[in-house]
Coordinates of C-alpha atoms and ligand atoms in Angstrom, one line a residue:
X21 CA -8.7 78.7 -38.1
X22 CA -5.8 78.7 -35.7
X23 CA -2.5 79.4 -37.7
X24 CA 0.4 77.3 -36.6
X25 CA 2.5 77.0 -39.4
X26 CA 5.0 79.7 -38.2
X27 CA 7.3 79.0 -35.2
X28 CA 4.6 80.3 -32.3
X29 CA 6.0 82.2 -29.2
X30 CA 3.7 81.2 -26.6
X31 CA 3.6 81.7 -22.7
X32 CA 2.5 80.3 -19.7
X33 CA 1.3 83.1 -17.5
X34 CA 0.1 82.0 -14.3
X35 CA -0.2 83.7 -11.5
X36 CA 1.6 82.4 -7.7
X37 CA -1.2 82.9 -5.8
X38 CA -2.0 79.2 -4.5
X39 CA -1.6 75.8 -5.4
X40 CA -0.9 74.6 -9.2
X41 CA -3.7 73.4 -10.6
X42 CA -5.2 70.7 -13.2
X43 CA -6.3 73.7 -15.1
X44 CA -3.4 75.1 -15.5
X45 CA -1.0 72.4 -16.3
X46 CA -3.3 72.1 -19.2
X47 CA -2.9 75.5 -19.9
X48 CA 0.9 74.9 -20.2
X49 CA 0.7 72.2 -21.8
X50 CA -1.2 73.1 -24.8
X51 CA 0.9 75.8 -25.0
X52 CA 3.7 73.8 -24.8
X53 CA 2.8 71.7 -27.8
X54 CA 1.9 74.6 -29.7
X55 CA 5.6 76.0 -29.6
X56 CA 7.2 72.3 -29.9
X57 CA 5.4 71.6 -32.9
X58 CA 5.9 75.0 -34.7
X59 CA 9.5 74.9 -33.0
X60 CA 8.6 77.8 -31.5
X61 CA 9.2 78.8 -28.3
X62 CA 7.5 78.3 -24.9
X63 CA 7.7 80.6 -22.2
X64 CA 7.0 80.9 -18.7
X65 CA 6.0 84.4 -17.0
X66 CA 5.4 84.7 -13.4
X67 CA 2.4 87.2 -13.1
X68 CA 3.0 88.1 -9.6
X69 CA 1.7 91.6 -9.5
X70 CA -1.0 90.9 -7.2
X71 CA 1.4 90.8 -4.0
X72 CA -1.7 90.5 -1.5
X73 CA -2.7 87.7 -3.1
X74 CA 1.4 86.3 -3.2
X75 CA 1.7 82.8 -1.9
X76 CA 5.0 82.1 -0.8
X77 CA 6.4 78.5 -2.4
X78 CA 3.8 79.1 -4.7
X79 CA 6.7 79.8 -7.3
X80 CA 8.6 76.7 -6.4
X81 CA 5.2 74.4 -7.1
X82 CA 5.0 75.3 -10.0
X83 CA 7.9 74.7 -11.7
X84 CA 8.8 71.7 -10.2
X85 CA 4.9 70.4 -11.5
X86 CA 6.0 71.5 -15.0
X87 CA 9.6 69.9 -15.1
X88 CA 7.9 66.7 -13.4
X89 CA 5.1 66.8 -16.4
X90 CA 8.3 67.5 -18.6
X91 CA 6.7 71.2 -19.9
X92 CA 10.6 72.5 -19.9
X93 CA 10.3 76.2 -20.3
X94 CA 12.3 77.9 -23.3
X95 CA 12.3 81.4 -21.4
X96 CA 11.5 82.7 -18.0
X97 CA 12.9 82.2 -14.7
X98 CA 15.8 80.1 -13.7
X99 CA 16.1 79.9 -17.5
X100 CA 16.6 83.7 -18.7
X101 CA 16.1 84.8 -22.0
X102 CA 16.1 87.7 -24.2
X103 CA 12.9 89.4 -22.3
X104 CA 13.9 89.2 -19.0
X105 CA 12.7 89.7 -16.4
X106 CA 10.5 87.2 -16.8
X107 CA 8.8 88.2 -13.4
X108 CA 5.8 90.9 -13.6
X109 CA 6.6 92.2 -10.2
X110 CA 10.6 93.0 -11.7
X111 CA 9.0 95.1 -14.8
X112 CA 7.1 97.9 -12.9
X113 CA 8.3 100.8 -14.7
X114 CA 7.9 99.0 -18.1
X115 CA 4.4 99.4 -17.2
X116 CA 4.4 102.6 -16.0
X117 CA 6.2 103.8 -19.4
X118 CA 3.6 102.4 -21.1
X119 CA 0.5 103.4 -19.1
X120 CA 2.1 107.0 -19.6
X121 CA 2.0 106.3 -23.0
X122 CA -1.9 105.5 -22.7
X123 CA -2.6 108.7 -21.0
X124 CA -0.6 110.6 -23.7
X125 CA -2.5 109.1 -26.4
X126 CA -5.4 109.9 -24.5
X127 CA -6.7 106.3 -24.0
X128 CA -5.8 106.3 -20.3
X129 CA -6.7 108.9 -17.3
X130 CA -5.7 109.8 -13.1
X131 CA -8.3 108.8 -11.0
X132 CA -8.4 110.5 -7.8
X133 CA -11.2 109.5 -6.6
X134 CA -11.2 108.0 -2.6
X135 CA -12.1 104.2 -2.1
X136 CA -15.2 106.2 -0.1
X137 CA -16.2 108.1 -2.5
X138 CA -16.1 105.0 -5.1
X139 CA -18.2 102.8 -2.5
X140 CA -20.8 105.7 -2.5
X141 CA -20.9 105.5 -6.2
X142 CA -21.8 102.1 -6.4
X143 CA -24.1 101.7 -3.8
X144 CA -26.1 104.3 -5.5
X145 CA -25.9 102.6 -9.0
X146 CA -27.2 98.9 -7.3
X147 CA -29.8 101.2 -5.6
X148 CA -30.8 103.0 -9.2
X149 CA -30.4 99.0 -11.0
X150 CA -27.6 100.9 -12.7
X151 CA -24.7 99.3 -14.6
X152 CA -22.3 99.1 -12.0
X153 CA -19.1 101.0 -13.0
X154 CA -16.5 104.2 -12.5
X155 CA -18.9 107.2 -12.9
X156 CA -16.2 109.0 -14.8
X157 CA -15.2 111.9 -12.7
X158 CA -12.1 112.2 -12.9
X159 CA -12.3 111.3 -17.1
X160 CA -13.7 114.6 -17.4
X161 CA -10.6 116.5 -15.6
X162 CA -8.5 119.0 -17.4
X163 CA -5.1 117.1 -18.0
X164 CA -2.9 119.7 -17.1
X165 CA -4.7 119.9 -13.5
X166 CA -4.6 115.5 -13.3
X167 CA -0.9 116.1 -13.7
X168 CA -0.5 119.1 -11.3
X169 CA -1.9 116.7 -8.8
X170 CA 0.1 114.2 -9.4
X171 CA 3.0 116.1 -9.4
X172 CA 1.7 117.3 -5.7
X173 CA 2.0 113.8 -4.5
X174 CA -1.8 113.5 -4.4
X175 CA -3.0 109.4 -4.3
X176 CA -3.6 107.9 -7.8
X177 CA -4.6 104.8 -9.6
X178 CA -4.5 105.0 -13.7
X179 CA -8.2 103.9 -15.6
X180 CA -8.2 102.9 -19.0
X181 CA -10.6 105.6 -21.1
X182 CA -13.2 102.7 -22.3
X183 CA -15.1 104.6 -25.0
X184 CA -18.6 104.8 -24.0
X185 CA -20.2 104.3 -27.4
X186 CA -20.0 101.7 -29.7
X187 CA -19.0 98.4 -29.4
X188 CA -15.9 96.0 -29.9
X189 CA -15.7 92.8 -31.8
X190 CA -13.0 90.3 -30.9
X191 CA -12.4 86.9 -32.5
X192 CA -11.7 84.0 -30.1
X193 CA -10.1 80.9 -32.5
X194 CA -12.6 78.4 -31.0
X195 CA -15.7 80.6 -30.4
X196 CA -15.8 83.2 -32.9
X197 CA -16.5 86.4 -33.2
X198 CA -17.6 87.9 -30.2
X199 CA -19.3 91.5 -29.8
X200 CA -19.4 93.7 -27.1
X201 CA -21.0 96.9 -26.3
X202 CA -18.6 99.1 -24.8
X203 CA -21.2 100.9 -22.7
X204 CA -21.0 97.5 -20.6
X205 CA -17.1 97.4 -20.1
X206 CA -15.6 99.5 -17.7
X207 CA -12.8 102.4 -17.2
X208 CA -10.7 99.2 -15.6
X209 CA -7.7 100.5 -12.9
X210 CA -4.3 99.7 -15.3
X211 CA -2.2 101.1 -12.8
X212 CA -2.8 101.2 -8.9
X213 CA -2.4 103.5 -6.1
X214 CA 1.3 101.9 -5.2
X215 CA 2.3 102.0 -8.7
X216 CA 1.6 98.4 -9.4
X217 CA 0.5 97.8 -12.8
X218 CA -2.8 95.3 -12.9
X219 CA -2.6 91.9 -14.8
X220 CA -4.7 93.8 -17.1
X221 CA -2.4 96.2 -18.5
X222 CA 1.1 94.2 -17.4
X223 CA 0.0 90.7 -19.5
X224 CA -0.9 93.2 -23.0
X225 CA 2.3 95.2 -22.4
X226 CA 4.6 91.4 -22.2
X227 CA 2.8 89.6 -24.5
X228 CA 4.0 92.8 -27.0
X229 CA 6.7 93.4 -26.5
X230 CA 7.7 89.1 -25.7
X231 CA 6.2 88.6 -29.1
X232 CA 3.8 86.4 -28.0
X233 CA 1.8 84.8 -31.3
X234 CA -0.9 82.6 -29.4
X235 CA -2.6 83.7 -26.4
X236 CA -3.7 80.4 -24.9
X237 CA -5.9 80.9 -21.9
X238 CA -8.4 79.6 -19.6
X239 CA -12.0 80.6 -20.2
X240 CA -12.1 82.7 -17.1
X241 CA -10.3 85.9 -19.0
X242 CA -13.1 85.4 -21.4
X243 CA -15.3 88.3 -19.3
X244 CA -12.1 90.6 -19.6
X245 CA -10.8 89.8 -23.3
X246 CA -12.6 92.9 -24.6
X247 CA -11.0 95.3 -22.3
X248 CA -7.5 93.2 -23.4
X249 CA -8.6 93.8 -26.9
X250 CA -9.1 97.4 -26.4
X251 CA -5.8 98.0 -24.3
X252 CA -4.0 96.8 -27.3
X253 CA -5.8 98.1 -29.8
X254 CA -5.3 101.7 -27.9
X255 CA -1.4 101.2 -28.4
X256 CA -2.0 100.1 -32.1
X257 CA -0.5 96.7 -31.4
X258 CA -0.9 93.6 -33.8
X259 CA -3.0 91.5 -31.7
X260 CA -2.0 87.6 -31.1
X261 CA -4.4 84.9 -31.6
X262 CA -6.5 84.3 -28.6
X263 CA -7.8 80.9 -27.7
X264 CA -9.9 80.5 -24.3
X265 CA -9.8 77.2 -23.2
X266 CA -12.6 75.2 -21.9
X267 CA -12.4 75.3 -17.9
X268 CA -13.0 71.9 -16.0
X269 CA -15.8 70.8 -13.4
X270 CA -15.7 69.0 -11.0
X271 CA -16.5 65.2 -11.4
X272 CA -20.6 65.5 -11.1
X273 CA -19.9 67.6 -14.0
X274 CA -21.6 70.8 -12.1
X275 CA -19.9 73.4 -10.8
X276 CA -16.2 74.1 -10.2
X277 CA -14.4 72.0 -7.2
X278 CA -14.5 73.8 -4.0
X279 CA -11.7 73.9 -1.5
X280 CA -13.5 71.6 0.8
X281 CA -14.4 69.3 -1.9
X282 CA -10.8 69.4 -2.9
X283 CA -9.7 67.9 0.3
X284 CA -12.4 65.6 1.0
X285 CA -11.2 63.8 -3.1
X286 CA -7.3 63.7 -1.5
X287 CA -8.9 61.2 1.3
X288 CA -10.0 59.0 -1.8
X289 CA -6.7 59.0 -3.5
X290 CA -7.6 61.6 -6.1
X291 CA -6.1 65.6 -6.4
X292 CA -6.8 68.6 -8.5
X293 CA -3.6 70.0 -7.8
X294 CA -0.8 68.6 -9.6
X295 CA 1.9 67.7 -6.9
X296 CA -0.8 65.9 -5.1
X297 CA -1.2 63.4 -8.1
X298 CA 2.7 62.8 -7.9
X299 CA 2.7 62.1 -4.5
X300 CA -0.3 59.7 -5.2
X301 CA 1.5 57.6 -7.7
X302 CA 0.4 58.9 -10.9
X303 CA 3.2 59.2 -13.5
X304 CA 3.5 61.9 -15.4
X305 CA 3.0 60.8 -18.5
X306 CA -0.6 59.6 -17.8
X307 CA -1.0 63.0 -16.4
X308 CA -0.2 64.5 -19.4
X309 CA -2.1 61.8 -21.5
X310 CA -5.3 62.4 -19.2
X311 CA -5.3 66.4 -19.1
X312 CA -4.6 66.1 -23.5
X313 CA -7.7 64.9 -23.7
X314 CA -9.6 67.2 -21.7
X315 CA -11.2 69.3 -23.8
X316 CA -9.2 68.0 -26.9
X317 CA -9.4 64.8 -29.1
X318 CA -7.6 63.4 -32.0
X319 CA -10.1 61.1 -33.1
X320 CA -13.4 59.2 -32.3
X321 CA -10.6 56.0 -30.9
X322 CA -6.8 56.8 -29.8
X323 CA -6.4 57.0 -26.4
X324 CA -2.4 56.4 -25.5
X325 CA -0.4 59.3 -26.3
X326 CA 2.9 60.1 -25.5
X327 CA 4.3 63.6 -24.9
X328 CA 6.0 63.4 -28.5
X329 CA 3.2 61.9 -29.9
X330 CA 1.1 64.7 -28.7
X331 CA 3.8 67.2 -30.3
X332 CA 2.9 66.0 -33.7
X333 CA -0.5 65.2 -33.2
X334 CA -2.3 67.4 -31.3
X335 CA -4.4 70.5 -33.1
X336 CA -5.3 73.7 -31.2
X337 CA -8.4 74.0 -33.3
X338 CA -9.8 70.8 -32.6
X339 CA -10.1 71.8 -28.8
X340 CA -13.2 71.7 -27.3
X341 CA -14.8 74.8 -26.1
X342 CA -17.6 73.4 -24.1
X343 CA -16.9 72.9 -20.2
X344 CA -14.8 69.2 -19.9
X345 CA -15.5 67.9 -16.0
X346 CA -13.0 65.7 -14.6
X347 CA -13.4 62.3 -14.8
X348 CA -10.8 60.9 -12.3
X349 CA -11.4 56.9 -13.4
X350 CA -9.9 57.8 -16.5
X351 CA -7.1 59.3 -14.7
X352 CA -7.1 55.5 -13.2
X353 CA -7.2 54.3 -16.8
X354 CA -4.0 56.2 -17.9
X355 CA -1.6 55.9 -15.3
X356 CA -2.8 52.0 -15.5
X357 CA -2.2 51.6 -19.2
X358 CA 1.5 54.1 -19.0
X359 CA 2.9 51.8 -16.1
X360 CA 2.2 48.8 -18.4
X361 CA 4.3 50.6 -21.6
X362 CA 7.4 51.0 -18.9
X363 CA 10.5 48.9 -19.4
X364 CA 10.7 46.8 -16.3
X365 CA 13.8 48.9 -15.0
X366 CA 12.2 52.0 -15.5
X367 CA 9.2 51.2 -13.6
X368 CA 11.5 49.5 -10.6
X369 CA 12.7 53.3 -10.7
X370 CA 10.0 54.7 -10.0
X371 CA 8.5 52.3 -7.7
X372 CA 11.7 52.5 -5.6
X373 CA 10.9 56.1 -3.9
X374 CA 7.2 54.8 -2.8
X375 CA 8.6 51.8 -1.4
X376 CA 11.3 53.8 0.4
X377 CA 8.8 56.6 1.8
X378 CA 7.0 53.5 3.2
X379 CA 9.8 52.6 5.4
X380 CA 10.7 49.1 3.0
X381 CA 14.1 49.0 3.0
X382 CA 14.2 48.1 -0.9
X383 CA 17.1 46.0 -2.3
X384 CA 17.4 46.5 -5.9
X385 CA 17.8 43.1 -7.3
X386 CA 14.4 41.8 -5.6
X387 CA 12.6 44.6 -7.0
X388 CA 13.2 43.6 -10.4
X389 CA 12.0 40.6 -9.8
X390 CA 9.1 41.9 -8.7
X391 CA 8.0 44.4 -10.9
X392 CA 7.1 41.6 -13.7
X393 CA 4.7 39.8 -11.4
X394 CA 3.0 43.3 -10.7
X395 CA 3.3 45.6 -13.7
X396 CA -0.2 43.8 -14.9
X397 CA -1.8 44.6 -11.3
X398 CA -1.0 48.3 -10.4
X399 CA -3.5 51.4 -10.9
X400 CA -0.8 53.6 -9.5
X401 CA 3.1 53.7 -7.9
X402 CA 1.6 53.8 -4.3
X403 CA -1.0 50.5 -4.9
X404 CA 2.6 48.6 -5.2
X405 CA 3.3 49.6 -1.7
X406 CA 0.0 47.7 -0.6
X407 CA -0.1 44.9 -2.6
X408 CA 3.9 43.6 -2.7
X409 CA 5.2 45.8 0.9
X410 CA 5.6 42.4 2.4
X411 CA 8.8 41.4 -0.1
X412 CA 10.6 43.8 1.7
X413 CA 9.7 42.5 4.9
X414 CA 11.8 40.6 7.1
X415 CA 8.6 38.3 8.6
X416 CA 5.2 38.5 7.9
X417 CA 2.6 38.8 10.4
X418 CA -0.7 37.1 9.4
X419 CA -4.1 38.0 11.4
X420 CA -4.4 34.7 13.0
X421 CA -8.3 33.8 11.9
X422 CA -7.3 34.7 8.0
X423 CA -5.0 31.9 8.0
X424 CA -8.3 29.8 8.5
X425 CA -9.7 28.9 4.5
X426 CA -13.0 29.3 3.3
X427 CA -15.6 27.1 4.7
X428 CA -12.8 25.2 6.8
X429 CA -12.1 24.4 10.2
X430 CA -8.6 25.7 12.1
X431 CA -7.5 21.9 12.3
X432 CA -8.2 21.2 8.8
X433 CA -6.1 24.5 7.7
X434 CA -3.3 23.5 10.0
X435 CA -3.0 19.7 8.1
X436 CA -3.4 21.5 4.9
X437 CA -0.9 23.9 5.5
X438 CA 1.2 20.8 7.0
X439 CA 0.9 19.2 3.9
X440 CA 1.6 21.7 1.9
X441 CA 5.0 22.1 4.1
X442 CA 6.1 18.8 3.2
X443 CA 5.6 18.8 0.0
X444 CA 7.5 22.3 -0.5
X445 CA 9.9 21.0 1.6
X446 CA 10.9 18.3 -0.9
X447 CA 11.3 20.9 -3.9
X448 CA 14.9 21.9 -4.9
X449 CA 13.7 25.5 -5.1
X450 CA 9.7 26.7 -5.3
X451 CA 7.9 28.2 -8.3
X452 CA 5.6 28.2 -10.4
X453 CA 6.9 25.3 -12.5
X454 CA 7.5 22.7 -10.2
X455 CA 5.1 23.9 -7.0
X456 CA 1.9 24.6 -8.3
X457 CA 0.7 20.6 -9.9
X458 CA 1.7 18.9 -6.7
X459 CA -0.7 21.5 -4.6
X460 CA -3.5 21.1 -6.9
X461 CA -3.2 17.7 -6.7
X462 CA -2.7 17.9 -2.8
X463 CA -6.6 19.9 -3.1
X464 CA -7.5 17.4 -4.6
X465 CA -6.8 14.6 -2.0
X466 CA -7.8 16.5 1.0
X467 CA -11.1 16.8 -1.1
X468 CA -10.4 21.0 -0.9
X469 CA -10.5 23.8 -4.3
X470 CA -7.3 24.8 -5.0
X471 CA -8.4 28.4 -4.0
X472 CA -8.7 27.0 -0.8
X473 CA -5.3 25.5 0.1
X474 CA -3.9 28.4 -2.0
X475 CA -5.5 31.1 0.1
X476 CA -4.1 29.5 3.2
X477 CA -0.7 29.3 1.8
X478 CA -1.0 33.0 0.6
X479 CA -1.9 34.2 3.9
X480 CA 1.1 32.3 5.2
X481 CA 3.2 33.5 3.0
X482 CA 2.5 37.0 2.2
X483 CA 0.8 37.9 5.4
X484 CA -2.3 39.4 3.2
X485 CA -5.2 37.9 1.5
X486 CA -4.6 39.4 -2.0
X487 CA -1.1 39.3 -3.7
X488 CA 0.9 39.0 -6.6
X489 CA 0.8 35.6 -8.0
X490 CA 1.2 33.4 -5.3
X491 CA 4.3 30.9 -7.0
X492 CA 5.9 33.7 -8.2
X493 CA 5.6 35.2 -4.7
X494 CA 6.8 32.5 -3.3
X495 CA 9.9 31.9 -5.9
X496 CA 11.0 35.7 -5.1
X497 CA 10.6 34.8 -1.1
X498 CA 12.9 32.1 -1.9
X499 CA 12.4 28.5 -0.3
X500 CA 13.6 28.5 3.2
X501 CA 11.6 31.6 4.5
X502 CA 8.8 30.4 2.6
X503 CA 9.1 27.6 5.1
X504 CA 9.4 29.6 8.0
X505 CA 6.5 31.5 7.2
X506 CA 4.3 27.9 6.9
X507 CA 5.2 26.2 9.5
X508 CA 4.8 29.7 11.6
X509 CA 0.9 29.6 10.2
X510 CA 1.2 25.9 11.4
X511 CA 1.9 27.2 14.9
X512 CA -0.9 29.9 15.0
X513 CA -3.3 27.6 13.7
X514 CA -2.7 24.6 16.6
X515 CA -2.4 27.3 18.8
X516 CA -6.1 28.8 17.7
X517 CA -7.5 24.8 17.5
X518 CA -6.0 23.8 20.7
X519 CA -7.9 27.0 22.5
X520 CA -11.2 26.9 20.5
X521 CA -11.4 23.4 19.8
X522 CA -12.7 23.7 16.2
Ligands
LIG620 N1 -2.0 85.4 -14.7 C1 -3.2 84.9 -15.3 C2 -3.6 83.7 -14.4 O1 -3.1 83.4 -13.5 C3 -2.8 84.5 -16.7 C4 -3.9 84.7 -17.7 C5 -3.3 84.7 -19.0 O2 -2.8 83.6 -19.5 O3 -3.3 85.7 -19.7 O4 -4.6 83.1 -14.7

């Protein structure tokens, strides 16, 4: 049973080594929820200790993808907080004090032993079908004579003392209980050559002394939560409540998405990585909706949450543990049914940016006109671009044979459109109201469906073959360039007749 009922201080802890992740912005965002709804706090720690594996901008990524998801951080960078430094890399002698403290206690040792010498040892133990681990040399050293060396200057890492009988029993919240026999751990590097503490020790030492209630985690640290137990068990710590999350597969629900794969999804308008999804035209909110439910779920039914509906409703302990693959039509789903809850201003808003990026020169008034007609229509902020581009467009240019409707010649088109011209013409203004009987009846008389004439017209009009609404299209056009566009259609089709003669 995951207790929640006191405030929880949780963190996010990733690491900047790469892009940010799906994963991960789940990560933070359970954690998020955990801390809003206990009005606890949420915080955000850079675990940069691994600087070979630094990616520059990595940083930046990632807390723009958690202010755009709106995962505000109570504490951490940019933000401050009674911790700080929030940033592994800024704490280095924190660790070292307490890695000092290990080897004091007798938990901890100096390794001296050469990367060489190491390689040897394990090439012998895959030979021998061995367990493959530290051989313990340098456990067995007097300590006075480890710290003589030391003093001397002579290379070092630190290794956690891992007792070699026994075994340790941790409790994850979703799994339950889980045993391990120590012999199988290993005397894990806390402390490296350069005097870098490893994740292992630095994440044990913050969450102490951060007060971290909740460890909320990806399945991955599942393989090293023993050693983590044991660290703080060596320093007589309370430990915090651990929960592993379930990690995501890729859509065939086999495996986890490979770099390659990654890219290859971006040509279909889909994205792991959470900027990418932005850039796409996904709104945040159905990105938060969507990852919720990954490996969570309120009931057998609800579907639409918001990110305050999630606050009160959402239950560590009804997570899911089992592997949740990522089902991007859903994702579809989401974004679909949040664009629909937007007021219309809000959504003009958004849309504006995507519009802009596409070179539209967007005047404000028109858009709000159109986002009613295609609030219904849109799967995502960029599909607007492609379906309802042309309102921003000074003329339209119509491929000359689309012009031409179904299962009709060019000359009957042109005297359909031409009729359809006059008619128009006779209107005070065009919409829907007052446009659309005297077209169907027009159909009707050249002995055409409406689809037809109104495919022609839409063509003329919009310059594609799908659109918004085609009388609301046309009322947002406005009347006159309606015209022009028709009687330009007119032209390309007499044009096309009088060189084809069909
Ligand atoms: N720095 C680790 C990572 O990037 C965090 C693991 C944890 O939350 O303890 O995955």
């Amino acid at each position: 049973m995951i207790t929640s009922s006191e405030p929880a201080r949780v963190r996010f802890a990733p690491s900047p080594t790469g892009r940010t992740h799906l994963g991960s912005a789940r990560t933070a965002l359970y954690n998020f929820l955990l801390a809003h709804q206990t009005g606890g706090q949420f915080i955000l720690r850079l675990e940069d200790t691994d600087q070979k594996r630094y990616v520059p901008g990595a940083e930046i990524e990632l807390m723009e993808g958690l202010r755009w998801l709106g995962l505000e951080w109570d504490e951490g960078p940019e933000k401050g907080g009674p911790h700080e430094p929030y940033r592994q890399s800024e704490r280095k002698d924190i660790y070292l004090h307490y890695a000092n403290q290990l080897i004091e206690s007798d938990h901890a040792f100096y390794c001296f032993c050469s990367p060489e010498r190491l390689h040897r040892v394990r090439q012998e133990q895959i030979k021998n079908k061995q367990i493959v681990r530290y051989d313990g040399t340098c456990r067995r050293m007097d300590p006075g004579e480890a710290l003589r060396l030391v003093e001397k200057g002579e290379s070092h890492v630190i290794r956690f003392r891992m007792p070699w009988e026994g075994a340790i029993t941790v409790c994850d919240s979703l799994r339950g209980e889980i045993t391990v026999e120590n012999r199988n751990l290993d005397d894990y590097i806390l402390v490296k050559s350069d005097g870098l503490a490893l994740y292992h020790l630095a994440a044990m030492v913050d969450d102490h002394l951060m007060g971290i209630t909740h460890v909320i985690r990806s399945a991955e640290w599942l393989s090293t939560f023993a050693l983590h137990a044991q660290i703080i068990r060596a320093f007589d710590w309370e430990e915090p409540e651990w929960v592993h999350l379930s990690i995501f597969l890729k859509p065939g629900g086999k495996g986890k998405m490979s770099k390659r794969e990654s890219s290859s999804l971006m040509k279909d308008g889909y994205s792991i990585f959470l900027n990418d999804l932005k850039t796409l035209g996904y709104l945040p909110e159905a990105v938060v909706n969507w990852i919720a439910l990954m490996g969570w779920s309120y009931d057998d039914h609800t579907e639409f949450f918001t990110l305050d509906d999630l606050v009160t409703k959402f239950k560590l302990d009804r997570c899911n543990p089992a592997p949740a693959a990522i089902n991007f039509s859903k994702l579809d789903h989401f974004n679909g049914l949040h664009i629909r809850s937007l007021q219309v201003k809000d959504l003009a808003n958004r849309l504006k940016p995507y519009f802009e990026a596409a070179g539209c020169m967007v005047e404000d008034d028109k858009l709000l006109q159109i986002v009613p007609i295609i609030q219904e229509r849109i799967t995502t902020l960029d599909d607007a671009v492609i379906k309802a581009g042309f309102f921003f467009e000074e003329d339209v240019q119509p491929v000359p044979e689309e012009l031409i409707g179904k299962k009709m010649t060019t000359s009957e088109s042109a005297t359909a459109a031409r009729s359809a011209y006059l008619i128009l013409t006779g209107l005070p203004e065009i919409n829907h109201e007052n446009a659309e009987m005297p077209l169907r009846s027009l159909a009707d008389e050249l002995g055409l469906k409406a689809g037809q004439l109104f495919g022609i017209l839409r063509v003329a009009v919009t310059g594609q073959k799908v659109s918004p609404p085609l009388f609301e299209s046309m009322a947002i056009i406005g009347k006159e360039k309606v015209l022009e566009r028709i009687q330009n259609a007119i032209e390309i089709l007499d044009g096309m007749s009088s060189t084809s003669f069909s």
